[in-house]
Amino acid sequence: MQVDRREFIKKAALSAAGAVLIGSMPKSLMGAARGEDGLIWQKAPCRFCGVGCGVMVGVKDGRVVAVQGDLENPVNKGLLCAKGYHTSHILYGEDRLRKPQVRKNGKLTDVSWDEAIETIAKFVKKNDDTFAIYGSGQWTVAEGYTAMKFLKGGCSNNNVDPNARLCMASAVVGMLTTYGVDEPSGCYEDFDLCDTLVLWGNNMAEMHPVLWSRIVDRRAKGEKIEIFDLATRRTRTTQEADHYLEFTPQGDLAIANGICNILIQEGKYDKNWVANHCNFRAGKDGAGSPMTFEQYKEWLETYTPEYVEEVAGISPRELKLLASRFADPSKKILSLWCMGMNQHTRGTWINNLVYNVHFLSGQFGAPGKTAFSLTGQPSACGTCREVGTLAHALPGGRVVANEVHRQQTEDFWKLPKGRINPKPGHHTVAMFEALNKNTLSGVWVQVTNPAQTIPNLNEITDKLKNRFLVVSDVYPTITTDLATVVLPSALWVEKNGIFGNSERRTQQWFKMIEPPGEARDDVWQMLAVAHKLYEMGHPGMINRDGDFLFTFKDENGQEIEIWKWEVFNSPDVNVDRLLYEEYRPFTKMKHKDVAPYDVLVKNRGMLWPVVQDAKGRWRETKRRFVEGEDPFVKEGSGVDFYWGKEKDGKARVWARPYEAPPEIPDKEYPFWLCTGRVLEHWHTGTMTRRVKQLNAGMPNAYVEVNAKDAAEMNISTGNMVKISSRRGSINLPAWINGRGSPQKGLVFVPFFDESKLINEVTLQAYCPLSKEPDYKKCAVKIEKV
Amino acid sequence: MPISGYIVIPKKGTVDNLIAQLNQREDVEVGIRNQKGFALVAATIDDREAKAFGKDLEQWETVESATLVYHNFEDTVTQAATSV
C-alpha cells in the first residue's frame, strides 16, 4: 500500500512539474515558483541599502502583492527591516511618473517617447563635450555600464560621476591607497565570528538594521560580543553598546593614531604581521613617500593619550581601554564604518588609519578579524565601484589617464584608437560647480535627486534650471521640478537588474511586472538616445567595425534591435544579460571576477572573485587576500595584498596626521551640525515618503538638540528652532532625548525631508583625495523662534 | 520520505546526456519533456536531503536551471508519528 501511495505521489509530482513545463514558462519566470497562495514567488535583492538583503517577491495578476525575507539568502536569512518589508509599496505611489515630459514655455508637458528621445539626442549631438551624466549607487550594473559606454566610449567625454561620490568615495580611495585595489577583504560572515565590534561613527541600528540584528542576535543565543560605539551622538546603536566613546568631530583621526601609538609604545603590536605584510608611508597625498617603521614610531609619538584627549575629547582611560582590545591577540575584532568616516574632509585619511590599527594589531585577514566599510546604496559597490562609473575611471579598475587602460577599454568596446578621452571628467561637486558656471551645458540625472543632496544647495539650484537637465526618475522630485526633460523610469522588479552589495555579493533578479503607464527602463532610455544619435550620424555612436556602439547579435548573427522598446521589452530578449556578459571580462582585470549571469540566476548572489574549480563548479571567495580562500593569493604567503602599490604583496600603513576641520564652531556659530539618515526613510524620501506606514513613522525632519543645551536655551521638544550657517538657514522642530541625543554643542538633522532642505546649510568642503563632501560637521547657530 | 518535482532546463545540446545520467539514479524519475526541458521527480530520505539534492542539481554543469514546483512532506509527518 505504501509503495502504491508513494507511486501516486510521484506521479502527482511529475504531473505538476509537467503541467508547468508545458505551460511554457516565459524566461522571466525561470527560477520562479508558484506558491499555494496562487502567487508567483521570485527572488530579488531589496531595493534599498547596501546590505543587499534577499527578498522573495510575490506577484499576482501582474502586481506585486507580497514581499518576504528570503530564508535562502545568506545575507539576511529571512529577516528584513522596516523599509524592506514595505519595499513593494514604493511601486504603487499615486503620483508615479507615467509619461515623458519636455519643458515647453516654462511648463513640463507630456510628449511621446520619440519626441523626448529626439530632444535629448539633438542636444547631446551639439554639446557632446559639455554634457554630463550624474548617476547613482542605485543604478543596476547594466545601467551604470551603459552610461559609461555611452558617454566615455560614445562621446569621448568623461563627465560621468555617481551620487556614490557623496557616500563611498573616501572608502574607495582609502582602500586604493592602503592595498591598491577597491572593496573590502572580509564578508558578513565575519560579523558572526568576531568577539569585539568597533563602530567608527556608525549608527548601524538605523542604517543597517538587518546586519545589526545579525550581530545583536548573537547575544540572544548566549554568545559574548563586546561593542564599542565611537560616536558624536548617542543613538539606538548606543543602547546595545558596552562602551560609548564620545568624541569631538574630526577627533577620530587622533583616536586611531593614539591606538597605534599605545600598541607600539607598549610593544603590543603584532611584529610578525607587520614585518610580513606592511610597508610604511608618510605624506598627505595619495602617493606619499616611504618611511621606516622607526620613523613611523617616532612620528606617532605626538599621539599620547593626553594629546588625543585634547583634540578628540575622549579620556586616556577610554583610549587605553580600546587599545587594550587591539593589544590582545586572543581577540577577534571587527571594525565597521560608513558615512561617519567617509563624509569627512579627511575621509581618505581616517580610512587609512583604521586599517593601520588593524594591521598593527594583526586583526586582519582571518575569520572575524577585519576592517569593513559598510556601503550606503544597493549597488554602490556593484555599479559605481566595480563598473567604475566615476569621472576618472573605466570599467574593471581601469583609469582614463592611463594610455594602456584606455587602449584595453577601446579594444573591449571595439572603439577606434584614441576615442577615449585621457582627461578625467568632473567629480560630483565639481560637476555641479561647472553646471553653475555653464562650463558644462547639461546633465542627465538617473536614479538620484541632486537638488536635495548636493551640499550648499543655494549655490546650485537656481542655475540647474537654466541648463539642459534630463531627469530619469519614478516620482516627481525637487530635481524633476527643475528639469528640461523628465523620463518616467521602471523601478526595481519592473525591470531586470543586478546589484552588488557591501560584501562583494553580486545579486541578479528578473523583471516580474510591467512598469506603470509609459515608464521604461533607464538602460533602454540611454540606448534609445544612443541609437538616435547613431541615426543622426554622430561619429561616436559607431564602433570601429562601422556598427552601432551597442551592437548585439542573436544566435543567427542578426542584430538585436535593442533600442526599439518592443524588442527590448520582449520576454525573449534579456538586455541586462547581454550587457552584463559584455562587461564581465573587464572584472577579470583586477581579480574581481564576477560570476556568469546564468550562475547568478541560480544563486542568491555570489561573492567575487568567483572562479571555477577543477570540477568546473563556480566558487565564491569569502575573504580576499587570504590564502586558502582567495584563488589569486600566492601559496605560502598567508595574506597577500597582490595589488599592493609596492608590488611586494604588502599593504601600506600611513602616517596621516590629525587635522582640524575647515569650519569649526566659533562665537558667531557655536554649534556643530551633523546630518544623516533615519531608519524609515531612504535618502531623500522620494520612495519611502510615499509608503504610508513609513511616512507615518517619521513624517517630518527635526533637529536633535542636546538636553543641556536645550535647557540653557529654554528649548523644549516641539519648539521651532532656527538653524543658520554662513550659507543658509532653516526652521525645524526640536527633539530632545528622542531617538538620538547629540553631544553638548552639536545638533543633528536628517536630510530626507524635501520641504526642509538642510543642505542649504551644509558646507561645500570635501576630502581632497576622494572629493567626498563632509556632511557631518560645519558650524551653525541655533535660535528658538 | 519527501517527494519533490522539478522543472529542469538543460544547457543547450546536453539534454540527452543529462537525462541518461539522471536515469542511472534510483532516487529520480524523468517525466515529460519538451524543447525547453523536462519534468523530474526525486524521492529523498528527509527534507535536508531533499534540499541538498535541489541545490546540487542546480550546480550541475549541464543544468541551466532546476525549479522546484512540487514538494510533498506528508511521508515525513507519517514517519514521525509512527516512530512515536
Short mmCIF file of C-alpha atoms in Angstrom, two decimals, chain A residues 37-268:
data_model
loop_
_atom_site.label_atom_id
_atom_site.label_comp_id
_atom_site.label_asym_id
_atom_site.label_seq_id
_atom_site.Cartn_x
_atom_site.Cartn_y
_atom_site.Cartn_z
CA ASP A 37 -1.48 31.04 -2.33
CA GLY A 38 -1.51 31.30 -6.12
CA LEU A 39 1.32 33.81 -6.10
CA ILE A 40 4.41 33.51 -8.26
CA TRP A 41 7.39 33.94 -5.95
CA GLN A 42 10.76 35.09 -7.19
CA LYS A 43 14.00 36.24 -5.61
CA ALA A 44 15.36 39.79 -5.75
CA PRO A 45 17.66 41.88 -3.61
CA CYS A 46 15.93 44.59 -1.61
CA ARG A 47 15.74 47.93 -3.44
CA PHE A 48 17.19 49.99 -0.63
CA CYS A 49 20.53 49.89 1.14
CA GLY A 50 23.95 48.35 0.60
CA VAL A 51 23.32 45.41 2.91
CA GLY A 52 21.70 43.63 -0.02
CA CYS A 53 19.06 41.58 1.80
CA GLY A 54 17.30 38.94 -0.23
CA VAL A 55 13.56 39.27 -0.60
CA MET A 56 11.01 36.93 -2.09
CA VAL A 57 8.58 38.88 -4.21
CA GLY A 58 5.06 37.55 -4.63
CA VAL A 59 3.27 38.53 -7.84
CA LYS A 60 -0.36 38.02 -8.73
CA ASP A 61 -2.19 39.34 -11.76
CA GLY A 62 0.75 41.50 -12.77
CA ARG A 63 1.08 43.20 -9.42
CA VAL A 64 3.49 42.75 -6.53
CA VAL A 65 1.22 41.80 -3.67
CA ALA A 66 3.68 40.43 -1.13
CA VAL A 67 7.27 40.63 -0.05
CA GLN A 68 9.00 38.44 2.49
CA GLY A 69 12.55 37.96 3.67
CA ASP A 70 14.37 35.29 1.69
CA LEU A 71 15.28 32.44 4.02
CA GLU A 72 17.73 31.11 1.45
CA ASN A 73 19.68 34.33 1.19
CA PRO A 74 22.79 34.20 3.40
CA VAL A 75 22.79 37.97 3.87
CA ASN A 76 19.59 38.25 5.89
CA LYS A 77 18.40 34.65 6.33
CA GLY A 78 14.78 35.71 6.07
CA LEU A 79 14.94 38.90 8.10
CA LEU A 80 14.05 42.33 6.71
CA CYS A 81 13.96 45.83 8.19
CA ALA A 82 11.00 48.21 8.20
CA LYS A 83 11.94 49.56 4.77
CA GLY A 84 12.50 46.08 3.36
CA TYR A 85 9.11 44.78 4.48
CA HIS A 86 7.47 47.72 2.73
CA THR A 87 9.54 47.60 -0.44
CA SER A 88 6.64 46.65 -2.67
CA HIS A 89 4.71 49.77 -1.67
CA ILE A 90 7.27 52.01 -3.35
CA LEU A 91 6.00 50.75 -6.69
CA TYR A 92 2.48 52.00 -6.17
CA GLY A 93 2.60 55.65 -5.15
CA GLU A 94 -0.26 57.52 -6.80
CA ASP A 95 1.97 60.05 -8.49
CA ARG A 96 4.31 57.65 -10.32
CA LEU A 97 5.71 59.31 -13.42
CA ARG A 98 3.98 57.70 -16.38
CA LYS A 99 4.66 59.91 -19.40
CA PRO A 100 7.79 61.54 -20.78
CA GLN A 101 7.72 65.29 -20.40
CA VAL A 102 9.54 68.16 -22.07
CA ARG A 103 9.53 71.71 -20.75
CA LYS A 104 7.69 73.96 -23.19
CA ASN A 105 7.12 77.64 -22.47
CA GLY A 106 8.35 77.04 -18.95
CA LYS A 107 5.98 74.17 -18.26
CA LEU A 108 6.61 70.41 -18.27
CA THR A 109 4.37 69.00 -20.98
CA ASP A 110 3.54 65.38 -21.79
CA VAL A 111 5.20 64.22 -25.01
CA SER A 112 5.80 60.95 -26.83
CA TRP A 113 8.92 58.88 -26.16
CA ASP A 114 10.06 59.66 -29.70
CA GLU A 115 9.93 63.37 -29.03
CA ALA A 116 11.68 63.09 -25.68
CA ILE A 117 14.45 60.91 -27.10
CA GLU A 118 14.94 63.18 -30.09
CA THR A 119 15.06 66.28 -27.87
CA ILE A 120 17.87 64.75 -25.83
CA ALA A 121 19.75 63.40 -28.84
CA LYS A 122 19.68 66.79 -30.60
CA PHE A 123 21.14 68.49 -27.55
CA VAL A 124 23.82 65.87 -26.98
CA LYS A 125 24.83 65.95 -30.64
CA LYS A 126 25.58 69.67 -30.38
CA ASN A 127 27.07 69.56 -26.91
CA ASP A 128 28.63 66.13 -26.56
CA ASP A 129 31.78 67.50 -24.95
CA THR A 130 29.99 69.58 -22.31
CA PHE A 131 27.26 67.12 -21.41
CA ALA A 132 27.43 65.08 -18.20
CA ILE A 133 25.76 62.07 -16.67
CA TYR A 134 25.09 62.07 -12.96
CA GLY A 135 24.19 58.59 -11.79
CA SER A 136 23.82 56.58 -8.70
CA GLY A 137 24.75 53.74 -6.41
CA GLN A 138 21.18 52.65 -7.09
CA TRP A 139 21.95 52.16 -10.75
CA THR A 140 21.93 48.50 -11.71
CA VAL A 141 25.17 47.15 -13.14
CA ALA A 142 23.78 47.36 -16.68
CA GLU A 143 22.56 50.92 -16.18
CA GLY A 144 25.94 52.14 -14.99
CA TYR A 145 27.77 50.23 -17.68
CA THR A 146 25.53 51.66 -20.41
CA ALA A 147 26.10 55.20 -19.17
CA MET A 148 29.87 54.67 -19.19
CA LYS A 149 29.97 53.26 -22.68
CA PHE A 150 27.58 55.92 -23.96
CA LEU A 151 29.49 58.94 -22.65
CA LYS A 152 33.10 57.76 -22.34
CA GLY A 153 33.04 55.46 -25.36
CA GLY A 154 30.49 57.30 -27.49
CA CYS A 155 31.07 60.97 -26.70
CA SER A 156 34.77 60.88 -25.71
CA ASN A 157 33.67 62.67 -22.57
CA ASN A 158 34.46 61.51 -19.03
CA ASN A 159 31.90 63.58 -17.16
CA VAL A 160 30.19 60.61 -15.55
CA ASP A 161 30.01 60.55 -11.79
CA PRO A 162 27.59 58.98 -9.32
CA ASN A 163 25.98 60.07 -6.09
CA ALA A 164 28.19 57.39 -4.53
CA ARG A 165 30.79 60.17 -4.59
CA LEU A 166 28.76 61.60 -1.72
CA CYS A 167 28.91 58.44 0.34
CA MET A 168 31.60 55.92 -0.59
CA ALA A 169 34.44 57.74 -2.31
CA SER A 170 36.57 58.03 0.82
CA ALA A 171 36.32 54.29 1.45
CA VAL A 172 37.34 53.67 -2.17
CA VAL A 173 40.40 55.91 -2.05
CA GLY A 174 41.18 54.62 1.42
CA MET A 175 41.40 51.06 0.10
CA LEU A 176 43.23 52.04 -3.08
CA THR A 177 45.90 53.87 -1.10
CA THR A 178 46.10 51.11 1.51
CA TYR A 179 46.15 47.90 -0.52
CA GLY A 180 45.97 49.06 -4.10
CA VAL A 181 42.51 47.87 -5.01
CA ASP A 182 39.00 48.82 -4.02
CA GLU A 183 36.50 46.93 -1.85
CA PRO A 184 36.72 45.04 1.39
CA SER A 185 38.63 41.92 2.21
CA GLY A 186 36.09 40.43 4.61
CA CYS A 187 32.44 39.46 4.41
CA TYR A 188 29.31 39.37 6.55
CA GLU A 189 30.31 36.01 7.99
CA ASP A 190 32.92 37.96 9.95
CA PHE A 191 30.01 39.66 11.74
CA ASP A 192 29.07 36.23 13.12
CA LEU A 193 32.60 35.35 14.14
CA CYS A 194 34.09 38.46 15.77
CA ASP A 195 34.05 38.84 19.54
CA THR A 196 34.68 42.58 19.61
CA LEU A 197 32.94 45.12 17.43
CA VAL A 198 34.21 48.66 17.00
CA LEU A 199 31.83 51.10 15.33
CA TRP A 200 33.55 54.17 13.99
CA GLY A 201 30.79 56.78 13.84
CA ASN A 202 28.30 54.26 12.52
CA ASN A 203 24.66 54.12 13.63
CA MET A 204 24.08 50.59 12.39
CA ALA A 205 20.85 50.11 14.30
CA GLU A 206 19.14 52.57 11.98
CA MET A 207 21.26 52.50 8.84
CA HIS A 208 21.99 48.77 8.51
CA PRO A 209 19.36 47.27 10.79
CA VAL A 210 19.44 43.73 9.44
CA LEU A 211 23.19 43.42 9.88
CA TRP A 212 22.83 44.99 13.30
CA SER A 213 20.26 42.35 14.23
CA ARG A 214 22.64 39.70 12.94
CA ILE A 215 25.18 40.94 15.48
CA VAL A 216 22.99 41.61 18.50
CA ASP A 217 21.01 38.39 17.96
CA ARG A 218 24.20 36.55 18.81
CA ARG A 219 23.75 37.75 22.37
CA ALA A 220 20.31 36.16 22.48
CA LYS A 221 22.00 32.86 21.62
CA GLY A 222 24.33 33.27 24.59
CA GLU A 223 27.37 34.41 22.62
CA LYS A 224 29.53 37.18 24.02
CA ILE A 225 30.28 40.15 21.85
CA GLU A 226 31.68 43.40 23.20
CA ILE A 227 30.58 46.53 21.34
CA PHE A 228 32.41 49.86 21.27
CA ASP A 229 30.38 52.74 19.88
CA LEU A 230 32.66 55.63 18.89
CA ALA A 231 30.33 58.46 18.01
CA THR A 232 29.44 62.11 18.30
CA ARG A 233 25.85 61.39 19.37
CA ARG A 234 24.03 58.69 21.27
CA THR A 235 21.78 56.64 19.02
CA ARG A 236 19.80 53.41 19.08
CA THR A 237 23.11 51.72 18.40
CA THR A 238 24.49 53.11 21.66
CA GLN A 239 21.71 51.35 23.56
CA GLU A 240 23.30 47.99 22.74
CA ALA A 241 26.91 49.11 23.17
CA ASP A 242 29.10 48.14 26.10
CA HIS A 243 31.18 51.27 25.72
CA TYR A 244 30.14 54.63 24.32
CA LEU A 245 33.18 56.73 23.43
CA GLU A 246 32.00 60.20 22.56
CA PHE A 247 34.50 62.16 20.53
CA THR A 248 34.78 65.68 19.17
CA PRO A 249 34.02 65.82 15.41
CA GLN A 250 37.17 65.04 13.38
CA GLY A 251 38.79 63.58 16.52
CA ASP A 252 38.64 60.08 15.03
CA LEU A 253 41.93 60.83 13.23
CA ALA A 254 43.68 61.32 16.56
CA ILE A 255 41.97 58.33 18.20
CA ALA A 256 43.20 55.92 15.53
CA ASN A 257 46.73 57.27 15.76
CA GLY A 258 46.50 57.17 19.55
CA ILE A 259 45.67 53.43 19.49
CA CYS A 260 48.62 52.74 17.19
CA ASN A 261 50.91 54.75 19.44
CA ILE A 262 49.89 52.75 22.51
CA LEU A 263 50.33 49.44 20.68
CA ILE A 264 53.86 50.36 19.63
CA GLN A 265 54.90 52.09 22.83
CA GLU A 266 53.79 49.11 24.88
CA GLY A 267 55.34 46.63 22.46
CA LYS A 268 51.94 45.03 21.92
#
